[in-house]
């Protein structure tokens, strides 16, 4: 009896840099995905999961803040390997971050308006002024999240390495989104991830 899991006809396995439309994951972020998932190969992203599509959806939603998070991309390890799912999300938030204290699990990094990282999640918030937005004089405040999804067990491995890895992926997707939206000065995001705590 054949025990091989059935795979869809168009099923493809790709490297990290080919995920999410091919421009969202830098080489550094692809290496970071290996730290997070233990794999350097992934299921190819569905056609709707691209930074270009997420940017188009964001332009349509602006200027109203979005309720909840919208998927930009999902990352899965290939069939037949240990299951792992990451969700990469975007949302439009109401304004710049406040000075409220952050939850103890988070480390604050100096990227964009606010970057928070933990061993299983990272958020990068940046401000964008762009002619692509309906009111180009207004700033859009955009938060990109990268989070482990549907995993009952806590993450295993070096906590600091995991935090750096999540921060690297979140920075890569944020920078790709800022470029896709044509934000002035790339939304104030650095060209490379800043991993030292603020």
Protein backbone atom coordinates (compact mmCIF):
# COMPACT_ATOMS: atom_id res chain seq x y z
CA UNK A 1 0.00 0.00 0.00
CA UNK A 2 1.40 3.40 -0.98
CA UNK A 3 1.82 5.67 2.07
CA UNK A 4 3.22 8.67 0.18
CA UNK A 5 1.17 11.80 0.86
CA UNK A 6 -0.66 13.01 -2.24
CA UNK A 7 0.68 16.32 -3.52
CA UNK A 8 -1.17 18.76 -5.76
CA UNK A 9 -0.05 18.80 -9.41
CA UNK A 10 1.34 22.35 -9.25
CA UNK A 11 3.17 21.69 -5.97
CA UNK A 12 6.65 23.19 -5.94
CA UNK A 13 9.40 23.41 -3.36
CA UNK A 14 11.50 26.60 -3.43
CA UNK A 15 14.27 28.37 -1.55
CA UNK A 16 13.49 31.17 0.91
CA UNK A 17 14.34 33.98 -1.51
CA UNK A 18 11.66 32.72 -3.93
CA UNK A 19 8.85 33.01 -1.35
CA UNK A 20 6.15 35.69 -1.21
CA UNK A 21 6.52 36.83 -4.81
CA UNK A 22 10.31 36.66 -4.93
CA UNK A 23 11.20 40.12 -3.64
CA UNK A 24 10.21 39.95 0.02
CA UNK A 25 12.84 37.61 1.43
CA UNK A 26 16.47 38.74 1.21
CA UNK A 27 19.36 36.26 1.31
CA UNK A 28 19.87 37.18 5.00
CA UNK A 29 16.17 36.64 5.69
CA UNK A 30 16.29 33.30 3.85
CA UNK A 31 19.09 32.18 6.20
CA UNK A 32 17.00 33.49 9.11
CA UNK A 33 14.07 31.32 7.96
CA UNK A 34 16.36 28.30 8.28
CA UNK A 35 17.12 29.30 11.90
CA UNK A 36 13.37 29.60 12.59
CA UNK A 37 12.03 26.56 10.73
CA UNK A 38 15.07 24.27 10.49
CA UNK A 39 14.52 24.08 6.73
CA UNK A 40 16.06 25.83 3.74
CA UNK A 41 13.30 24.59 1.38
CA UNK A 42 9.67 25.67 1.51
CA UNK A 43 6.36 25.17 -0.25
CA UNK A 44 6.06 27.72 -3.05
CA UNK A 45 3.80 30.61 -2.02
CA UNK A 46 0.28 30.73 -3.40
CA UNK A 47 -0.12 33.30 -6.19
CA UNK A 48 -2.02 35.76 -4.01
CA UNK A 49 0.74 35.80 -1.38
CA UNK A 50 3.08 38.47 -2.73
CA UNK A 51 4.31 41.78 -1.40
CA UNK A 52 2.94 43.42 -4.56
CA UNK A 53 -0.56 42.09 -3.77
CA UNK A 54 -0.29 43.09 -0.09
CA UNK A 55 0.81 46.60 -1.13
CA UNK A 56 -2.13 46.90 -3.56
CA UNK A 57 -4.53 45.81 -0.80
CA UNK A 58 -2.98 48.33 1.60
CA UNK A 59 -3.30 51.17 -0.95
CA UNK A 60 -6.98 50.26 -1.32
CA UNK A 61 -7.56 50.19 2.46
CA UNK A 62 -5.76 53.50 3.16
CA UNK A 63 -6.42 55.81 5.03
CA UNK A 64 -8.70 53.81 7.36
CA UNK A 65 -6.87 51.62 9.92
CA UNK A 66 -7.45 47.93 9.21
CA UNK A 67 -9.27 45.77 11.72
CA UNK A 68 -7.01 42.86 12.63
CA UNK A 69 -4.16 41.61 10.48
CA UNK A 70 -4.14 40.92 6.77
CA UNK A 71 -2.00 38.11 5.35
CA UNK A 72 0.91 39.20 3.17
CA UNK A 73 2.38 35.72 2.90
CA UNK A 74 2.46 32.33 4.58
CA UNK A 75 5.53 30.15 4.83
CA UNK A 76 5.23 26.37 5.09
CA UNK A 77 7.86 23.66 5.28
CA UNK A 78 7.53 21.06 2.49
CA UNK A 79 5.19 18.07 2.68
CA UNK A 80 6.95 15.15 4.33
CA UNK A 81 9.08 17.32 6.65
CA UNK A 82 8.17 18.44 10.20
CA UNK A 83 5.22 20.85 9.97
CA UNK A 84 6.00 24.52 10.40
CA UNK A 85 3.90 27.54 9.50
CA UNK A 86 4.84 31.20 9.64
CA UNK A 87 2.37 33.96 8.94
CA UNK A 88 3.55 37.29 7.58
CA UNK A 89 0.91 39.96 8.05
CA UNK A 90 0.35 43.66 7.48
CA UNK A 91 -1.96 46.18 9.02
CA UNK A 92 -2.59 49.91 8.89
CA UNK A 93 -2.50 51.33 12.41
CA UNK A 94 -3.89 54.59 13.72
CA UNK A 95 -0.69 56.50 14.33
CA UNK A 96 2.84 56.44 15.66
CA UNK A 97 3.51 54.08 18.59
CA UNK A 98 2.81 55.41 22.09
CA UNK A 99 5.23 55.29 25.00
CA UNK A 100 3.23 52.53 26.65
CA UNK A 101 5.46 49.84 28.15
CA UNK A 102 5.84 46.78 25.94
CA UNK A 103 5.09 43.24 27.11
CA UNK A 104 8.07 41.70 28.96
CA UNK A 105 8.57 39.00 26.30
CA UNK A 106 9.54 41.65 23.72
CA UNK A 107 12.90 43.23 23.00
CA UNK A 108 12.79 46.68 21.37
CA UNK A 109 15.06 47.25 18.34
CA UNK A 110 15.84 50.53 16.56
CA UNK A 111 14.16 50.07 13.18
CA UNK A 112 11.36 52.19 11.74
CA UNK A 113 8.90 53.71 14.21
CA UNK A 114 8.94 50.65 16.45
CA UNK A 115 10.33 47.12 16.25
CA UNK A 116 9.43 44.47 18.81
CA UNK A 117 10.88 40.96 18.76
CA UNK A 118 10.45 37.76 20.76
CA UNK A 119 11.50 34.17 20.14
CA UNK A 120 8.35 33.40 18.12
CA UNK A 121 7.24 36.76 16.67
CA UNK A 122 8.50 40.13 15.40
CA UNK A 123 6.70 43.35 14.50
CA UNK A 124 8.18 46.23 12.53
CA UNK A 125 6.17 49.46 12.30
CA UNK A 126 7.17 52.18 9.86
CA UNK A 127 5.68 55.39 8.51
CA UNK A 128 5.16 55.78 4.78
CA UNK A 129 4.53 58.87 2.67
CA UNK A 130 3.99 57.94 -0.96
CA UNK A 131 2.33 59.15 -4.14
CA UNK A 132 0.74 55.68 -4.35
CA UNK A 133 -1.45 56.53 -1.35
CA UNK A 134 -4.74 58.37 -2.01
CA UNK A 135 -3.72 61.25 0.26
CA UNK A 136 0.01 61.54 -0.31
CA UNK A 137 0.34 64.29 2.30
CA UNK A 138 -0.72 61.84 5.04
CA UNK A 139 1.54 59.30 6.63
CA UNK A 140 0.49 55.68 6.60
CA UNK A 141 1.60 53.80 9.71
CA UNK A 142 2.20 50.21 8.64
CA UNK A 143 2.93 47.26 10.91
CA UNK A 144 4.43 44.09 9.46
CA UNK A 145 4.29 40.98 11.64
CA UNK A 146 6.07 37.64 11.34
CA UNK A 147 4.73 34.97 13.66
CA UNK A 148 4.84 31.25 14.25
CA UNK A 149 1.36 29.90 13.67
CA UNK A 150 -0.54 26.97 15.15
CA UNK A 151 2.44 25.55 17.00
CA UNK A 152 1.48 24.09 20.36
CA UNK A 153 5.04 23.70 21.67
CA UNK A 154 7.25 26.67 22.51
CA UNK A 155 10.11 27.32 20.07
CA UNK A 156 13.30 25.36 20.56
CA UNK A 157 16.77 26.72 20.09
CA UNK A 158 18.86 29.71 21.07
CA UNK A 159 16.43 32.47 22.10
CA UNK A 160 18.71 35.31 20.95
CA UNK A 161 19.34 33.63 17.59
CA UNK A 162 15.58 33.16 17.14
CA UNK A 163 14.88 36.81 18.02
CA UNK A 164 17.51 37.95 15.51
CA UNK A 165 16.05 35.63 12.88
CA UNK A 166 12.47 36.90 13.34
CA UNK A 167 13.73 40.51 13.30
CA UNK A 168 15.66 39.84 10.07
CA UNK A 169 12.63 38.36 8.29
CA UNK A 170 10.31 41.15 9.52
CA UNK A 171 12.82 43.80 8.40
CA UNK A 172 13.20 42.18 4.97
CA UNK A 173 9.44 42.07 4.34
CA UNK A 174 8.97 45.61 5.73
CA UNK A 175 11.67 47.00 3.45
CA UNK A 176 10.18 45.16 0.45
CA UNK A 177 6.75 46.60 1.32
CA UNK A 178 8.18 50.14 1.70
CA UNK A 179 9.88 49.82 -1.71
CA UNK A 180 6.74 48.39 -3.33
CA UNK A 181 4.69 51.30 -1.92
CA UNK A 182 7.45 53.72 -3.02
CA UNK A 183 7.61 55.23 0.48
CA UNK A 184 9.86 58.26 0.84
CA UNK A 185 13.29 57.14 2.12
CA UNK A 186 12.00 53.54 2.30
CA UNK A 187 9.83 54.45 5.28
CA UNK A 188 12.90 55.31 7.32
CA UNK A 189 13.95 51.66 7.40
CA UNK A 190 17.67 50.80 7.38
CA UNK A 191 19.08 48.88 4.41
CA UNK A 192 20.19 46.07 6.75
CA UNK A 193 18.44 44.82 9.89
CA UNK A 194 19.52 46.43 13.18
CA UNK A 195 19.61 43.66 15.78
CA UNK A 196 21.05 45.51 18.79
CA UNK A 197 18.42 46.32 21.43
CA UNK A 198 17.40 49.99 21.51
